[in-house]
Coordinates of C-alpha atoms in Angstrom, one line a residue:
Chain X
Q1 CA 114.6 97.1 116.8
Q2 CA 113.8 99.1 113.7
Q3 CA 116.6 97.5 111.6
V4 CA 116.3 95.1 108.8
K5 CA 119.6 93.2 108.3
Q6 CA 120.4 92.0 104.7
S7 CA 123.0 89.7 103.3
P8 CA 125.1 89.3 101.2
Q9 CA 126.3 92.8 100.3
S10 CA 127.1 91.6 96.8
L11 CA 126.4 88.4 94.8
I12 CA 127.5 87.1 91.5
V13 CA 125.5 84.3 89.9
Q14 CA 125.8 82.6 86.6
K15 CA 123.0 83.0 84.1
G16 CA 120.4 80.3 84.7
G17 CA 121.4 79.9 88.4
I18 CA 119.4 80.7 91.5
S19 CA 120.1 84.0 93.3
I20 CA 119.3 84.0 97.1
I21 CA 119.3 87.1 99.3
N22 CA 118.5 86.9 103.0
C23 CA 117.1 89.3 105.5
A24 CA 116.3 89.3 109.2
Y25 CA 114.3 91.6 111.4
E26 CA 113.7 92.1 115.2
N27 CA 110.5 94.0 115.5
T28 CA 107.6 91.6 115.6
A29 CA 105.2 94.5 114.9
F30 CA 106.3 94.6 111.2
D31 CA 103.5 93.1 109.1
Y32 CA 104.5 93.9 105.5
F33 CA 107.7 92.7 103.9
P34 CA 108.4 94.1 100.4
W35 CA 111.4 93.6 98.1
Y36 CA 112.6 96.4 95.9
Q37 CA 114.7 96.3 92.8
Q38 CA 116.8 99.3 91.9
F39 CA 118.6 99.9 88.6
P40 CA 121.4 102.6 88.4
G41 CA 120.0 106.1 88.2
K42 CA 116.4 104.9 89.1
G43 CA 114.3 104.9 92.2
P44 CA 113.5 101.6 94.0
A45 CA 110.6 99.7 92.4
L46 CA 108.5 97.2 94.2
L47 CA 109.3 93.7 93.0
I48 CA 107.2 91.4 95.3
A49 CA 105.9 91.6 98.8
I50 CA 104.6 89.2 101.5
R51 CA 102.6 89.5 104.8
P52 CA 103.4 87.2 107.7
D53 CA 100.3 85.1 107.4
V54 CA 101.9 83.1 104.6
S55 CA 105.2 81.3 104.4
E56 CA 105.8 81.7 100.7
K57 CA 104.8 83.9 97.8
K58 CA 105.8 83.3 94.2
E59 CA 105.5 85.6 91.2
G60 CA 107.1 84.3 88.1
R61 CA 110.8 83.6 88.7
F62 CA 110.7 85.5 92.0
T63 CA 109.8 83.8 95.3
I64 CA 109.8 85.1 98.9
S65 CA 110.2 82.6 101.6
F66 CA 109.1 83.8 105.1
N67 CA 109.9 82.2 108.4
K68 CA 108.0 84.0 111.1
S69 CA 109.4 82.1 114.1
A70 CA 113.0 82.9 113.0
K71 CA 112.1 86.4 111.9
Q72 CA 113.8 85.8 108.6
F73 CA 112.8 86.1 105.0
S74 CA 114.5 85.6 101.7
L75 CA 114.2 86.3 98.0
H76 CA 114.9 83.6 95.5
I77 CA 115.4 84.4 91.8
M78 CA 115.1 81.3 89.7
D79 CA 116.8 81.1 86.3
S80 CA 118.6 84.3 86.9
Q81 CA 119.1 86.5 83.8
P82 CA 121.5 89.3 83.0
G83 CA 118.6 91.7 83.1
D84 CA 118.1 90.9 86.8
S85 CA 121.5 92.6 87.5
A86 CA 120.5 95.3 89.9
T87 CA 120.5 96.2 93.6
Y88 CA 117.9 94.5 95.7
F89 CA 116.6 95.8 99.0
C90 CA 114.5 93.9 101.5
A91 CA 112.3 96.1 103.6
A92 CA 109.6 96.0 106.3
S93 CA 106.9 98.3 107.5
M94 CA 103.9 98.4 109.9
D95 CA 100.5 99.4 108.7
S96 CA 100.1 101.5 111.8
S97 CA 102.9 103.8 110.9
A98 CA 101.7 105.5 107.7
S99 CA 103.7 102.9 105.8
K100 CA 107.1 104.2 106.8
I101 CA 109.4 101.6 105.0
I102 CA 112.5 100.4 106.7
F103 CA 115.0 99.3 104.1
G104 CA 117.8 96.7 104.4
S105 CA 121.3 97.7 103.3
G106 CA 120.9 96.3 99.8
T107 CA 122.5 93.5 97.8
R108 CA 124.2 94.3 94.5
L109 CA 123.4 91.3 92.2
S110 CA 125.4 90.6 89.1
I111 CA 124.3 87.9 86.7
R112 CA 127.2 86.6 84.5
P113 CA 126.3 85.6 80.9
Chain B
E1 CA 101.7 104.4 83.0
P2 CA 101.6 107.2 85.7
E3 CA 104.8 107.9 87.4
V4 CA 106.4 110.1 90.1
T5 CA 108.6 112.8 88.7
Q6 CA 111.3 114.8 90.4
T7 CA 113.2 117.9 89.6
P8 CA 116.0 118.7 89.3
S9 CA 117.8 115.5 88.6
H10 CA 121.0 116.9 90.1
Q11 CA 121.4 119.9 92.4
V12 CA 124.8 121.3 93.4
T13 CA 124.8 123.8 96.3
Q14 CA 127.2 125.5 98.7
M15 CA 127.1 124.6 102.4
G16 CA 124.7 126.8 104.3
Q17 CA 122.5 127.5 101.3
E18 CA 118.8 126.6 101.1
V19 CA 117.6 124.0 98.5
I20 CA 114.1 123.0 97.5
L21 CA 113.6 119.6 95.9
R22 CA 110.5 119.1 93.9
C23 CA 108.3 116.2 93.2
V24 CA 105.1 115.6 91.3
P25 CA 103.3 112.5 92.8
I26 CA 101.0 110.3 90.9
S27 CA 97.8 112.4 90.4
N28 CA 95.2 110.4 92.5
H29 CA 97.6 109.5 95.3
L30 CA 97.0 110.9 98.8
Y31 CA 100.1 109.9 100.7
F32 CA 103.5 111.3 100.1
Y33 CA 107.0 110.5 101.3
W34 CA 110.6 111.5 101.2
Y35 CA 113.5 109.1 101.5
R36 CA 117.2 109.6 101.1
Q37 CA 120.1 107.4 100.1
I38 CA 123.6 108.4 100.9
L39 CA 126.0 107.0 98.2
G40 CA 126.5 103.2 98.7
Q41 CA 124.2 103.1 101.7
K42 CA 120.6 102.0 102.3
V43 CA 117.5 104.0 101.6
E44 CA 116.3 105.9 104.7
F45 CA 112.9 107.2 105.5
L46 CA 112.6 110.9 106.1
V47 CA 109.0 111.9 106.3
S48 CA 105.4 110.9 105.4
F49 CA 102.7 113.5 104.6
Y50 CA 99.0 113.2 104.4
N51 CA 96.1 115.7 104.4
N52 CA 98.5 118.6 104.5
E53 CA 100.2 117.3 107.6
I54 CA 103.3 115.4 108.5
S55 CA 102.2 111.9 109.5
E56 CA 105.6 110.7 110.7
K57 CA 109.2 111.8 110.6
S58 CA 112.5 110.2 111.3
E59 CA 115.2 111.5 113.6
I60 CA 117.1 112.7 110.4
F61 CA 114.2 115.1 109.6
D62 CA 115.2 117.9 112.0
D63 CA 114.4 121.5 112.1
Q64 CA 116.5 122.1 108.9
F65 CA 114.0 120.1 106.9
S66 CA 110.4 121.0 105.9
V67 CA 107.9 119.7 103.5
E68 CA 105.0 121.4 101.7
R69 CA 102.3 120.7 99.2
P70 CA 102.0 124.2 97.8
D71 CA 99.4 123.3 95.2
G72 CA 97.4 120.4 94.0
S73 CA 100.3 118.7 92.2
N74 CA 103.7 119.5 93.7
F75 CA 105.3 118.1 96.9
T76 CA 108.5 119.8 98.0
L77 CA 111.3 119.1 100.4
K78 CA 113.2 122.1 101.7
I79 CA 116.6 122.0 103.4
R80 CA 117.1 125.4 105.1
S81 CA 120.8 125.4 105.6
T82 CA 122.6 122.5 103.9
K83 CA 125.4 120.6 105.4
L84 CA 128.0 118.5 103.7
E85 CA 126.4 115.4 105.2
D86 CA 123.1 116.2 103.4
S87 CA 124.7 115.1 100.1
A88 CA 122.6 112.2 99.0
M89 CA 120.1 111.0 96.5
Y90 CA 116.6 112.1 97.6
F91 CA 113.6 110.0 96.5
C92 CA 110.0 111.1 96.6
A93 CA 107.3 108.5 96.7
S94 CA 103.5 108.4 96.7
S95 CA 100.8 105.9 97.4
A96 CA 97.0 105.8 97.1
S97 CA 96.6 104.8 100.7
Y98 CA 98.8 104.1 103.6
V99 CA 98.7 100.4 102.9
S100 CA 99.2 100.7 99.2
E101 CA 102.4 100.2 97.2
Q102 CA 104.6 103.2 97.3
F103 CA 105.8 104.4 93.9
F104 CA 109.2 106.0 93.9
G105 CA 110.5 108.8 91.7
P106 CA 113.9 108.7 89.9
G107 CA 115.5 110.8 92.6
T108 CA 117.4 114.1 92.9
R109 CA 121.1 113.9 93.5
L110 CA 122.0 116.6 96.0
T111 CA 125.7 117.6 96.2
V112 CA 126.7 120.0 99.0
L113 CA 130.1 121.6 98.5

């Protein structure tokens, strides 16, 4: 119930291509869905986040698509660049729980030049 | 730009020893968190802390763990008697409120031998 399932585990995309990472959740009490980007040796950093009252949020080359009925959400990275190579975590939390963040298992993204 | 700092960056200890991991949250933040990431696995919530009290803790955060804010700037995680399975990267995070973005520190890599 508290899990967030993420796929794929790893992803290789050519420069300029679209990177797509998918996540699914069970607990309908989740009301905040952030994506984190983590570079080696660094802590996770918030990339973009969405709440379930909207179906899409776009910030630059990064877009979250959210399907409330299917309990799924995904991250799309347009025009992927080598600097986007990192591990990406989807996550979920409930405002009622002091913002404990439940992380997905992570996707290691490599962008080939 | 303000950031969360953590010390040490790497701690090696013998099984059964006590360790204290230190964090300096962003100065005007009121909510503090510890997470851990076992190598190659997802980031897991340990504990949240507000107003000098634990707000929530996970099942991982057993009696061997404790947190403290000993002064106005530091936030510490103590593991009383370390086990091999405590080896992980430990991340501290802080936020201005329980619905605000959590900012993560760079982590402390704990190795238990």
